[in-house]
Amino acid sequence: MPEGPSLRKFQLLTSPFVGQAVAKVGGSSRKINVNDLNALRLQDSQVHGKNLYLAFVAAEGPLGPAAEETVLRTEAASGASCPAQGGQEQACAPQTHPQDVRELQHSQPEVPDAAEGLGNWLRFHFGLFGSVRANEFSRANKANKRGDWKDPIPRLVLHFESGGFLVFYNCRMHWCSSPRADPTSDILSAEFHRGRALDALRAPDPICYTLLDQRYFSGLGNIIKNEILYLAKIHPLTKGSLLASSDLERLLDCAVQFSSDWLHSKLHGKGLHPQIYQKEQCPLGHAVMKGTLGPSGGFKRLTWWCPQCQPAVRSGDGHPFPGTE
Ligand SMILES: [Zn+2]
């Protein structure tokens, strides 16, 4: 699934549409009634970890009082340090004029979910090939198993009053009252809490399990995990408790640096060139090992490592990974 840097890019694609009303909707989603979004105004866009959140409010005419209010609220929300609070306040907005919305939508009998108290934030969680596009549709870049060249089917298409549009692929959506925001665990946030992350890494668990724990490393996914363990020269199954503080600090530096570099290259339209992820050789020409690693009973992920560049750390009893084999 897309990791933190991709989500940031998705958010940047949506931001030019903030303040605009939805003129037409489309898409195959059955999780939400996409028609509920008709005539609502996109009010805010935020990213937290691997989730994108879009806030919608009832839209009136461009000169109506609600439109002015919306602009003011948008400005306040973008400057607010606690978006969750803003979100709750804004949740009331669609309830203020539900009749007006219905009138605008003429024959539309449905009341937006937002007005039913489910909240006015739409949360997007992306699947493996999930993506957001602005003013373009995704095209098939290869034939499927039957040999057909079928373009991916969007889950949601939002056409805005400006004529531009946003397309969302391979994602799950649901309405919520506010974004679940904790910038202190977001590796791409200036408020990322290093101390708490270091404490988590010190746990006597294999380091590659801890890195994927979204409570401490929100936005960090399997690609980042593999790459930073290679960069920091740490074997994925090394227990955090066996590593020196300086090693853990270096790993954290790699996590932050790699993620922001990845975001930077994304924003310049450049792809990622992994050193170890899905590779057969490391950059030094050593044969790479591959394994499916994860906690027992938990989610296991394909992991690549170089046994020469990332040697196993032995514990006191000489066994490299006690309890993991
Ligand atoms: Zn190597």
Coordinates of C-alpha atoms and ligand atoms in Angstrom, one line a residue:
M1 CA 0.0 0.0 0.0
P2 CA 1.2 3.6 -0.5
E3 CA 3.5 4.8 2.2
G4 CA 3.8 8.2 3.9
P5 CA 5.5 10.0 1.0
S6 CA 2.9 8.9 -1.5
L7 CA 0.1 10.1 0.8
R8 CA 1.7 13.5 1.1
K9 CA 1.7 13.7 -2.7
F10 CA -1.9 12.7 -2.8
Q11 CA -2.7 15.5 -0.4
L12 CA -0.8 18.0 -2.5
L13 CA -2.9 17.0 -5.6
T14 CA -6.2 17.6 -3.6
S15 CA -5.2 21.0 -2.1
P16 CA -5.9 23.1 -5.2
F17 CA -9.6 21.9 -5.0
V18 CA -10.0 23.0 -1.4
G19 CA -12.8 25.7 -1.3
Q20 CA -14.5 24.4 -4.4
A21 CA -17.9 22.7 -4.6
V22 CA -18.4 19.3 -6.1
A23 CA -20.3 19.7 -9.4
K24 CA -20.6 16.0 -10.4
V25 CA -19.6 12.6 -8.9
G26 CA -18.8 9.2 -10.2
G27 CA -17.1 6.0 -9.2
S28 CA -17.8 2.4 -8.2
S29 CA -17.6 2.7 -4.4
R30 CA -20.3 0.8 -2.6
K31 CA -18.9 1.6 0.9
I32 CA -20.4 5.1 0.6
N33 CA -23.2 6.6 -1.4
V34 CA -21.0 8.7 -3.8
N35 CA -24.0 10.9 -4.7
D36 CA -23.9 12.2 -1.1
L37 CA -21.0 14.2 -2.2
N38 CA -22.9 16.1 -4.8
A39 CA -23.0 19.9 -4.2
L40 CA -20.9 19.7 -1.1
R41 CA -17.8 21.9 -0.8
L42 CA -14.4 20.4 -0.2
Q43 CA -13.3 22.3 2.9
D44 CA -10.0 20.7 4.0
S45 CA -7.5 18.0 3.1
Q46 CA -5.1 16.4 5.6
V47 CA -2.8 13.4 5.7
H48 CA -2.1 11.4 8.8
G49 CA 0.1 8.3 8.5
K50 CA -1.3 6.2 5.6
N51 CA -4.7 7.9 5.6
L52 CA -6.0 10.8 3.6
Y53 CA -8.9 12.8 5.0
L54 CA -11.1 15.2 3.1
A55 CA -13.6 17.4 4.9
F56 CA -16.8 18.4 3.1
V57 CA -19.5 21.0 4.1
A58 CA -22.7 22.0 2.6
A59 CA -22.1 24.5 -0.2
E60 CA -24.3 27.4 -1.1
G61 CA -24.1 29.8 -4.0
P62 CA -20.7 31.5 -4.4
L63 CA -22.1 34.7 -2.8
G64 CA -24.1 33.1 -0.1
P65 CA -23.2 33.5 3.5
A66 CA -22.2 29.9 4.0
A67 CA -19.6 30.2 1.2
E68 CA -18.0 33.1 3.1
E69 CA -18.2 31.2 6.3
T70 CA -16.6 28.2 4.6
V71 CA -13.7 30.3 3.4
L72 CA -13.1 31.7 6.9
R73 CA -13.3 28.2 8.4
T74 CA -10.9 26.8 5.8
E75 CA -8.4 29.5 6.7
A76 CA -8.9 28.9 10.4
A77 CA -8.5 25.2 9.9
S78 CA -5.3 25.4 7.8
G79 CA -3.7 27.6 10.5
A80 CA -5.0 25.5 13.4
S81 CA -2.5 23.4 15.3
C82 CA -5.2 20.9 16.3
P83 CA -7.1 19.8 13.2
A84 CA -9.3 17.4 15.2
Q85 CA -10.9 20.3 17.1
G86 CA -11.6 22.2 13.9
G87 CA -13.1 19.0 12.5
Q88 CA -15.6 18.6 15.3
E89 CA -16.7 22.2 14.9
Q90 CA -17.1 21.8 11.2
A91 CA -19.1 18.7 11.7
C92 CA -22.0 20.9 12.6
A93 CA -21.9 22.9 9.4
P94 CA -23.9 20.5 7.1
Q95 CA -26.6 20.2 9.8
T96 CA -27.1 24.0 9.7
H97 CA -28.5 24.0 6.2
P98 CA -29.6 20.5 5.3
Q99 CA -32.7 21.7 3.6
D100 CA -30.7 24.1 1.4
V101 CA -28.5 21.2 0.3
R102 CA -31.6 19.1 -0.6
E103 CA -33.0 22.1 -2.6
L104 CA -29.8 22.5 -4.5
Q105 CA -29.8 18.9 -5.3
H106 CA -33.4 19.3 -6.5
S107 CA -34.8 15.7 -6.8
Q108 CA -32.0 14.1 -4.6
P109 CA -33.8 12.6 -1.6
E110 CA -30.7 11.4 0.2
V111 CA -29.4 13.5 3.1
P112 CA -25.6 13.5 3.1
D113 CA -24.1 11.1 5.6
A114 CA -22.5 14.1 7.1
A115 CA -25.8 15.5 8.1
E116 CA -26.8 12.2 9.8
G117 CA -24.1 12.7 12.3
L118 CA -21.5 10.3 10.9
G119 CA -19.2 13.2 10.5
N120 CA -18.1 15.3 7.5
W121 CA -14.6 13.9 7.1
L122 CA -14.2 11.2 4.4
R123 CA -11.3 8.9 5.3
F124 CA -9.4 7.2 2.4
H125 CA -7.3 4.1 3.1
F126 CA -5.4 2.9 0.0
G127 CA -4.8 -0.6 -1.2
L128 CA -1.7 -1.9 -2.8
F129 CA -2.3 -0.1 -6.1
G130 CA -4.2 2.8 -4.5
S131 CA -3.6 6.2 -6.0
V132 CA -5.1 9.7 -6.5
R133 CA -4.9 11.6 -9.8
A134 CA -5.8 15.2 -10.6
N135 CA -7.4 16.1 -13.9
E136 CA -6.4 12.7 -15.5
F137 CA -7.5 9.1 -15.4
S138 CA -5.2 6.2 -14.9
R139 CA -4.6 4.2 -18.1
A140 CA -3.8 0.5 -18.4
N141 CA -0.1 0.1 -18.8
K142 CA -0.2 -3.6 -19.5
A143 CA -2.8 -6.2 -20.5
N144 CA -4.6 -8.2 -17.9
K145 CA -4.5 -12.1 -17.7
R146 CA -7.1 -12.3 -20.5
G147 CA -5.1 -10.0 -22.7
D148 CA -7.5 -7.1 -22.4
W149 CA -6.2 -3.6 -22.0
K150 CA -8.7 -2.4 -19.4
D151 CA -8.2 0.9 -17.6
P152 CA -8.4 0.8 -13.8
I153 CA -12.0 1.5 -12.5
P154 CA -12.0 4.6 -10.2
R155 CA -13.7 4.1 -6.8
L156 CA -14.5 7.8 -6.7
V157 CA -14.4 10.7 -9.2
L158 CA -15.1 14.2 -8.0
H159 CA -15.7 16.9 -10.7
F160 CA -15.4 20.4 -9.3
E161 CA -17.0 23.7 -10.3
S162 CA -13.7 24.9 -11.8
G163 CA -13.9 22.0 -14.3
G164 CA -11.0 20.1 -12.7
F165 CA -11.4 16.7 -11.2
L166 CA -9.9 14.2 -8.7
V167 CA -9.9 10.5 -9.2
F168 CA -9.4 7.9 -6.4
Y169 CA -8.3 4.4 -7.2
N170 CA -8.2 1.2 -5.1
C171 CA -9.2 2.7 -1.8
R172 CA -11.7 2.2 1.0
M173 CA -13.7 5.2 2.2
H174 CA -15.8 5.9 5.2
W175 CA -17.2 9.0 6.9
C176 CA -15.8 10.0 10.3
S177 CA -16.2 12.9 12.7
S178 CA -12.5 13.9 12.7
P179 CA -9.1 12.8 11.4
R180 CA -7.3 10.5 13.7
A181 CA -4.3 12.7 14.0
D182 CA -1.1 12.2 15.9
P183 CA 1.7 14.1 14.2
T184 CA 4.1 13.0 16.9
S185 CA 4.2 9.5 15.5
D186 CA 4.3 10.7 11.8
I187 CA 7.8 10.2 10.4
L188 CA 7.2 13.1 7.9
S189 CA 5.9 15.5 10.5
A190 CA 8.1 18.3 12.1
E191 CA 6.5 17.2 15.4
F192 CA 7.7 13.6 15.1
H193 CA 8.6 12.5 18.6
R194 CA 12.1 10.9 18.3
G195 CA 12.3 9.9 22.0
R196 CA 9.1 7.9 21.9
A197 CA 10.2 6.2 18.7
L198 CA 13.6 5.3 20.2
D199 CA 11.9 3.8 23.3
A200 CA 9.8 1.7 21.0
L201 CA 12.8 0.5 19.0
R202 CA 14.5 -0.6 22.3
A203 CA 11.9 -3.3 22.8
P204 CA 13.2 -6.9 22.8
D205 CA 11.4 -7.6 19.5
P206 CA 12.8 -8.0 16.1
I207 CA 13.5 -4.5 14.8
C208 CA 11.6 -5.1 11.5
Y209 CA 8.4 -5.8 13.5
T210 CA 8.7 -2.6 15.5
L211 CA 9.3 -0.4 12.5
L212 CA 5.9 -1.3 11.0
D213 CA 4.1 -0.5 14.2
Q214 CA 1.9 2.5 13.1
R215 CA 1.5 3.7 16.7
Y216 CA 5.1 4.8 16.7
F217 CA 6.0 5.0 13.0
S218 CA 2.9 6.2 11.2
G219 CA 3.5 6.4 7.4
L220 CA 6.4 3.9 7.5
G221 CA 5.7 0.9 5.3
N222 CA 7.4 -2.2 4.0
I223 CA 9.5 -0.5 1.4
I224 CA 10.9 2.1 3.8
K225 CA 11.5 -0.7 6.4
N226 CA 13.6 -2.7 4.0
E227 CA 15.6 0.2 2.7
I228 CA 16.4 1.9 6.0
L229 CA 17.5 -1.4 7.6
Y230 CA 19.9 -1.9 4.7
L231 CA 21.1 1.8 4.9
A232 CA 21.7 1.4 8.7
K233 CA 23.3 -2.0 8.2
I234 CA 21.0 -3.8 10.6
H235 CA 19.7 -7.3 10.2
P236 CA 15.9 -7.2 10.2
L237 CA 15.5 -9.8 12.9
T238 CA 17.9 -8.1 15.3
K239 CA 16.2 -7.5 18.6
G240 CA 16.1 -3.8 19.4
S241 CA 17.3 -4.4 22.9
L242 CA 20.6 -5.8 21.6
L243 CA 21.4 -2.7 19.6
A244 CA 23.5 0.2 20.9
S245 CA 21.7 3.6 21.3
S246 CA 23.9 5.0 18.5
D247 CA 22.7 2.3 16.1
L248 CA 19.0 3.0 16.9
E249 CA 19.6 6.8 16.5
R250 CA 21.2 6.1 13.1
L251 CA 18.3 3.9 12.1
L252 CA 15.9 6.7 13.0
D253 CA 18.0 9.2 11.1
C254 CA 17.8 6.9 8.1
A255 CA 14.0 6.6 8.5
V256 CA 13.4 10.3 8.5
Q257 CA 16.0 11.1 5.8
F258 CA 14.9 8.3 3.4
S259 CA 11.2 9.2 3.8
S260 CA 11.7 12.9 3.1
D261 CA 14.1 12.2 0.2
W262 CA 11.4 9.8 -1.3
L263 CA 8.8 12.6 -0.9
H264 CA 11.1 15.1 -2.5
S265 CA 11.8 12.8 -5.6
K266 CA 8.0 12.1 -5.8
L267 CA 7.3 15.8 -6.0
H268 CA 9.8 16.1 -8.8
G269 CA 8.2 13.2 -10.7
K270 CA 11.1 10.9 -10.1
G271 CA 10.7 7.3 -9.1
L272 CA 12.3 5.4 -6.2
H273 CA 15.4 3.3 -6.9
P274 CA 15.5 0.8 -4.1
Q275 CA 18.8 -0.6 -3.0
I276 CA 17.5 -3.8 -1.4
Y277 CA 13.7 -4.0 -1.8
Q278 CA 12.8 -6.7 -4.3
K279 CA 16.5 -7.0 -5.3
E280 CA 18.6 -10.1 -5.9
Q281 CA 21.9 -8.4 -5.2
C282 CA 22.8 -5.5 -2.9
P283 CA 24.6 -2.5 -4.4
L284 CA 27.9 -4.2 -3.4
G285 CA 27.0 -7.3 -5.4
H286 CA 26.3 -9.7 -2.5
A287 CA 23.4 -12.2 -2.9
V288 CA 20.3 -10.9 -1.1
M289 CA 18.1 -13.0 1.3
K290 CA 14.4 -12.9 1.2
G291 CA 11.9 -14.1 3.9
T292 CA 8.4 -13.5 5.1
L293 CA 8.8 -11.9 8.5
G294 CA 6.3 -10.8 11.1
P295 CA 5.1 -11.4 14.7
S296 CA 3.5 -14.8 15.3
G297 CA -0.2 -14.3 14.8
G298 CA 0.5 -10.9 13.2
F299 CA 0.8 -9.6 9.7
K300 CA 3.9 -11.0 7.9
R301 CA 5.7 -9.0 5.2
L302 CA 8.2 -10.0 2.6
T303 CA 11.6 -8.8 3.7
W304 CA 14.9 -8.5 1.8
W305 CA 18.3 -8.2 3.5
C306 CA 22.0 -8.7 2.7
P307 CA 23.6 -11.1 5.1
Q308 CA 27.0 -9.6 4.5
C309 CA 26.1 -5.9 4.8
Q310 CA 23.5 -6.5 7.6
P311 CA 25.2 -9.2 9.8
A312 CA 23.2 -10.8 12.5
V313 CA 23.8 -9.6 16.1
R314 CA 24.4 -12.4 18.5
S315 CA 22.9 -12.4 21.9
G316 CA 24.6 -13.6 25.1
D317 CA 23.8 -17.3 24.4
G318 CA 25.4 -17.1 20.9
H319 CA 22.1 -17.8 19.1
P320 CA 21.5 -15.0 16.5
F321 CA 17.7 -14.8 16.9
P322 CA 16.5 -16.7 20.0
G323 CA 12.8 -17.3 19.9
T324 CA 12.3 -16.5 16.3
E325 CA 13.2 -19.8 14.7
Ligands
ZN1 ZN 25.7 -6.5 0.7

